Amino acid sequence: MNLQTTNPQPKNARAHAPLDRGWAGVVLRMLRRHTLLRHTLLAVVAVVALAYLTGAVSPYRDLQIAHMAYIVCAAAGLTVLTGLGGQISLGHGAFMAIGAYTTALVLNHWAWPLAAVLLAAVTVTAVAGFIVGVAAARLHGPYLAGATLALAVGLPGLVSYEPVTGLLGGQNGLSVSPSPPPLALGETFPLERWQAWISCLCAVIVMWLLANLTHSRLGRSLPATRDDEIAAALSGIRVARVRIITSVVAAACAGLGGGLLAVVTTLAAPGAFPLTLSLQLVAAVVLGGLGSLAGAVWGSVVLVLVPNWASDPDASAHLPHNVASNLPALIFGTVLIVVTLLFPRGMQGGFRWVGRQVKRRLTERTG
Amino acid sequence: MKRPGVLRTLAVLVATALTATACGGGDGEGGGQSGGSSAPGVTATTVTIGSHQPLTGPAAPGYSANSAASKAYFDYINESGGINGRKIVYKVVDDVYNPTQTVDVVHRLVLQDKVFAIFNGLGTPTHTKVLDYLNAQRVPDLFVASGCGCWDQPKKNPYTFGWQPDYIREGKILGQFIKEKYADKKVAYFYQNDDFGQDGLKGLDKYVPASQVAARQSYQPGGTDVGAQAQAIAQSKADVVVLFTIPTYTALFRLAALKLNYKPQIIVSNVGSDPITLTGLLESYAKKGGTELEGNPLIQGIITNSYLPAPGAKDNTWTELFRKIHAKYIPNLPFNGNIIYGMSAAYTFAQALKAAGQNPTRKGLVDALENSKFTGPGLVPFAYSKDSHSGYTGAQIGRIKGTSVVVEGQPLVTDAGDGPIQPSTVQQPQAPANGVPTG
């Protein structure tokens, strides 16, 4: 008793003492308690930061940001499915393909507004995700990997199937012509920035929804089904239902990503959805940090930027074609190996580690 | 416990350093604006142009030499002082003949590398996907390496120009030949199922009566199995098979026919008929299938059409010029039709750039082409004018003999519509002595 009261200050109280007083303290405490409020605030900050960033960089960087943003959509869904739900999907590229082709068809045939088109892509892919999810909920480990792999290999090949080549354009694909930036933004407003805005806005919405989802009842039951299916079932979680819902969510995110891909590249073609895309998505999620939404962002950034640097025509001009064309994959693979060796929890784990080290040093110095 | 900590710290430091240098070095922009001219990609001493080419992938055999040949010709010109005092910097990026990658690399050439123009971008399925983009950005899109009729839409796509004869013209000329020489024979078509093959068939159908066509089979580029199509064509017992194919599929069809012991007269449109490329492809595909064979005897007598001098042509000043440049800059590549193609297209670009004047602008380049009367290595004239962005207006029938194509008859010109086929009235000029276009 005596000892406790003479203890100068409990550790926690000291760490937060200066902030817990006054208005700042009230706001901080509220944010810590209200998940929805915190995520909304983060989303608003992200939108403002991205709006500033896209305005400050060149059109080409804007285009790359647009690429990253649609990959974030797909990767974020996958990290929830694989990282939290423990279900591996090697066929996420196929869901992106469904989203892209839905977008192309709806846009070309009915010319709906873009938001409605993307919503249609999400809906169609969600239905596909439900069908796959029902089947996948009965499968485990390698069987699930095999089934989803078959999807990634088989689905893009369907466009070459004779009866649908007229509708889907075969290997040639379907050209997409989304409407140009609204005139209200000025006549010289770069198309690439407009594409980046659309993509980023969708990515922020996806992240906001998924962040809230992972903090919900469903989100908490996901790791339970991943870690021990029987224990989860005994505690009243309907494992199959949880898995199907996750499947639908992940597919819908990938569908949105695919729809955005079609809008940004103005094309939906089977060449955009090779097996390597599905594998790269898994790699991006692992690289960023399995199960962490922020990790999906880091993974997507690396996935877009590394091949771009590696395939710079000036840098690779002196290499033979066969070496130069495989360089991006080589560098990406090396990065993946190094990161997983040093930071088993991915880049997000690495950042946390750096944060902890810095904090420790600081407290050592001040204490 | 200490070791991973040290390693990790090191890794974080290295990653930070790499990111910093990449961010600093990656934005190589703003360099192309200095030097009197206001056009992107033009400086006082250089003009930067770019291209998307299949350096790897299904269309690479044969075609990967095109850009190397163009580059060799530009190097040759640069060594003799460039065009109007500017050296031509040619950036070639691999798109694997995959439309999605084409979109990506062309965006990059235009936005990041700030090229003055896109030159000789290869492929119909690929280049159609960047057509709208290049015209929206007002980037000259010269001499697309494809004979799709779609490049010739001056109203809709004022910045795009074709170069080689379009497939409808080729189809018409081959169709007329079949009508004259094989009037009572059964004909079959084997074609790439996109604008390339479909345009070719449009031309053929203008001359070959539908009742004479026993089979129409197509393929999608990507796979390498054409057994089913070859079987169907063999079963139709066609005496003549017309191929609108890229070289890979010409070779695959030839091997499939060999396997079926099916011996029709084969007619291949220009793009799929280079004898040296075909010989190499036949031998490598046969080897993959486990048999050794000589490729060259298999293609003897194949009928095709030409609009450029043949690599084996005797006493042709253009072939001599290109052979000289080839020997100096790219001696390791076989001297074949693709080399002639790449250098001829580069020659036409040099002509256009010269015509655009001392301070070339993007619009100026387009105007110069529309008002041009270029002659060069071609056997037939160009169609360039305000109303037509079509390239060579015809071709000459030829036959594969040895490793070359021997032309017969006379060069023919026509239009892409229902116009007649007529003998060409324009003579091929001599090549300039120093190899640099005079004007």
PDB file of C-alpha atoms in Angstrom, chain A residues 160 162 165 169-173, chain B residues 54 57-61 63 96-99 122-129 145-148 151 164 167 188-202 204 215-226 229 233 241-253 267-269 271-273:
ATOM      1  CA  SER A 160     -11.107 -15.931 -76.303  1.00  0.00           C
ATOM      2  CA  GLU A 162     -15.634 -17.989 -79.623  1.00  0.00           C
ATOM      3  CA  THR A 165     -15.428 -12.674 -78.524  1.00  0.00           C
ATOM      4  CA  GLY A 169     -13.377  -8.229 -77.748  1.00  0.00           C
ATOM      5  CA  GLY A 170     -11.152 -11.299 -77.416  1.00  0.00           C
ATOM      6  CA  GLN A 171      -7.460 -10.744 -76.735  1.00  0.00           C
ATOM      7  CA  ASN A 172      -7.887  -7.270 -78.144  1.00  0.00           C
ATOM      8  CA  GLY A 173      -9.946  -6.240 -75.139  1.00  0.00           C
TER       9      GLY A 173
ATOM     10  CA  PRO B  54       7.531  -6.174 -78.966  1.00  0.00           C
ATOM     11  CA  GLY B  57       6.787 -12.109 -76.258  1.00  0.00           C
ATOM     12  CA  PRO B  58       4.824 -13.719 -79.116  1.00  0.00           C
ATOM     13  CA  ALA B  59       5.467 -11.015 -81.737  1.00  0.00           C
ATOM     14  CA  ALA B  60       9.157 -10.549 -80.911  1.00  0.00           C
ATOM     15  CA  PRO B  61      10.596 -13.039 -83.440  1.00  0.00           C
ATOM     16  CA  TYR B  63       9.803  -7.700 -85.284  1.00  0.00           C
ATOM     17  CA  VAL B  96       5.425  -7.501 -75.130  1.00  0.00           C
ATOM     18  CA  TYR B  97       2.636  -7.027 -77.772  1.00  0.00           C
ATOM     19  CA  ASN B  98       0.308  -6.697 -74.758  1.00  0.00           C
ATOM     20  CA  PRO B  99      -2.165  -3.777 -75.152  1.00  0.00           C
ATOM     21  CA  LEU B 122       4.151  -1.611 -83.518  1.00  0.00           C
ATOM     22  CA  GLY B 123       0.944  -3.601 -83.690  1.00  0.00           C
ATOM     23  CA  THR B 124      -2.764  -3.206 -84.411  1.00  0.00           C
ATOM     24  CA  PRO B 125      -4.215  -4.556 -81.123  1.00  0.00           C
ATOM     25  CA  THR B 126      -1.586  -2.594 -79.198  1.00  0.00           C
ATOM     26  CA  HIS B 127      -1.524   0.780 -80.910  1.00  0.00           C
ATOM     27  CA  THR B 128      -5.311   1.163 -81.217  1.00  0.00           C
ATOM     28  CA  LYS B 129      -5.384   1.489 -77.422  1.00  0.00           C
ATOM     29  CA  ALA B 145       3.974  -0.203 -87.731  1.00  0.00           C
ATOM     30  CA  SER B 146       0.720  -1.812 -88.743  1.00  0.00           C
ATOM     31  CA  GLY B 147      -1.458  -1.704 -91.817  1.00  0.00           C
ATOM     32  CA  CYS B 148      -4.758  -1.153 -90.056  1.00  0.00           C
ATOM     33  CA  TRP B 151      -4.688   5.140 -88.754  1.00  0.00           C
ATOM     34  CA  GLN B 164       3.007   0.641 -94.601  1.00  0.00           C
ATOM     35  CA  TYR B 167      -4.326  -4.394 -95.030  1.00  0.00           C
ATOM     36  CA  ALA B 188      -9.215 -20.856 -97.562  1.00  0.00           C
ATOM     37  CA  TYR B 189      -8.362 -17.978 -95.210  1.00  0.00           C
ATOM     38  CA  PHE B 190      -6.315 -18.161 -92.007  1.00  0.00           C
ATOM     39  CA  TYR B 191      -6.174 -14.851 -90.178  1.00  0.00           C
ATOM     40  CA  GLN B 192      -5.500 -13.080 -86.899  1.00  0.00           C
ATOM     41  CA  ASN B 193      -8.860 -12.348 -85.341  1.00  0.00           C
ATOM     42  CA  ASP B 194      -8.572  -8.596 -84.913  1.00  0.00           C
ATOM     43  CA  ASP B 195      -8.503  -5.511 -87.122  1.00  0.00           C
ATOM     44  CA  PHE B 196      -5.363  -6.825 -88.847  1.00  0.00           C
ATOM     45  CA  GLY B 197      -6.868 -10.042 -90.172  1.00  0.00           C
ATOM     46  CA  GLN B 198     -10.390  -8.704 -90.577  1.00  0.00           C
ATOM     47  CA  ASP B 199      -9.227  -5.741 -92.681  1.00  0.00           C
ATOM     48  CA  GLY B 200      -7.207  -8.086 -94.887  1.00  0.00           C
ATOM     49  CA  LEU B 201     -10.266 -10.250 -95.449  1.00  0.00           C
ATOM     50  CA  LYS B 202     -12.307  -7.178 -96.359  1.00  0.00           C
ATOM     51  CA  LEU B 204      -9.792 -10.147-100.310  1.00  0.00           C
ATOM     52  CA  ALA B 215     -12.925 -22.192 -95.102  1.00  0.00           C
ATOM     53  CA  ARG B 216     -12.279 -19.208 -92.839  1.00  0.00           C
ATOM     54  CA  GLN B 217     -10.243 -19.966 -89.726  1.00  0.00           C
ATOM     55  CA  SER B 218      -8.764 -17.499 -87.243  1.00  0.00           C
ATOM     56  CA  TYR B 219      -6.454 -17.409 -84.246  1.00  0.00           C
ATOM     57  CA  GLN B 220      -5.920 -15.157 -81.237  1.00  0.00           C
ATOM     58  CA  PRO B 221      -2.311 -14.105 -80.678  1.00  0.00           C
ATOM     59  CA  GLY B 222      -0.972 -15.611 -77.476  1.00  0.00           C
ATOM     60  CA  GLY B 223      -1.333 -19.386 -77.771  1.00  0.00           C
ATOM     61  CA  THR B 224       0.908 -21.462 -80.025  1.00  0.00           C
ATOM     62  CA  ASP B 225      -1.492 -24.219 -81.043  1.00  0.00           C
ATOM     63  CA  VAL B 226      -3.086 -23.817 -84.466  1.00  0.00           C
ATOM     64  CA  GLN B 229      -7.537 -24.524 -87.538  1.00  0.00           C
ATOM     65  CA  ILE B 233      -8.558 -25.906 -93.546  1.00  0.00           C
ATOM     66  CA  VAL B 241      -4.586 -20.764 -98.439  1.00  0.00           C
ATOM     67  CA  VAL B 242      -4.271 -17.027 -97.783  1.00  0.00           C
ATOM     68  CA  LEU B 243      -2.632 -16.084 -94.479  1.00  0.00           C
ATOM     69  CA  PHE B 244      -3.064 -12.732 -92.751  1.00  0.00           C
ATOM     70  CA  THR B 245      -0.733 -13.674 -89.917  1.00  0.00           C
ATOM     71  CA  ILE B 246       2.308 -12.415 -88.014  1.00  0.00           C
ATOM     72  CA  PRO B 247       5.471 -14.508 -88.736  1.00  0.00           C
ATOM     73  CA  THR B 248       5.051 -16.756 -85.679  1.00  0.00           C
ATOM     74  CA  TYR B 249       1.669 -17.975 -86.917  1.00  0.00           C
ATOM     75  CA  THR B 250       2.794 -18.280 -90.531  1.00  0.00           C
ATOM     76  CA  ALA B 251       5.451 -20.696 -89.275  1.00  0.00           C
ATOM     77  CA  LEU B 252       3.043 -22.535 -86.973  1.00  0.00           C
ATOM     78  CA  PHE B 253       0.532 -22.974 -89.790  1.00  0.00           C
ATOM     79  CA  ILE B 267      -0.145 -16.858 -99.986  1.00  0.00           C
ATOM     80  CA  VAL B 268       0.986 -14.679 -97.063  1.00  0.00           C
ATOM     81  CA  SER B 269       0.445 -10.945 -96.719  1.00  0.00           C
ATOM     82  CA  VAL B 271       3.862  -8.679 -92.563  1.00  0.00           C
ATOM     83  CA  GLY B 272       4.041 -12.453 -92.081  1.00  0.00           C
ATOM     84  CA  SER B 273       6.303 -13.383 -94.967  1.00  0.00           C
TER      85      SER B 273
END
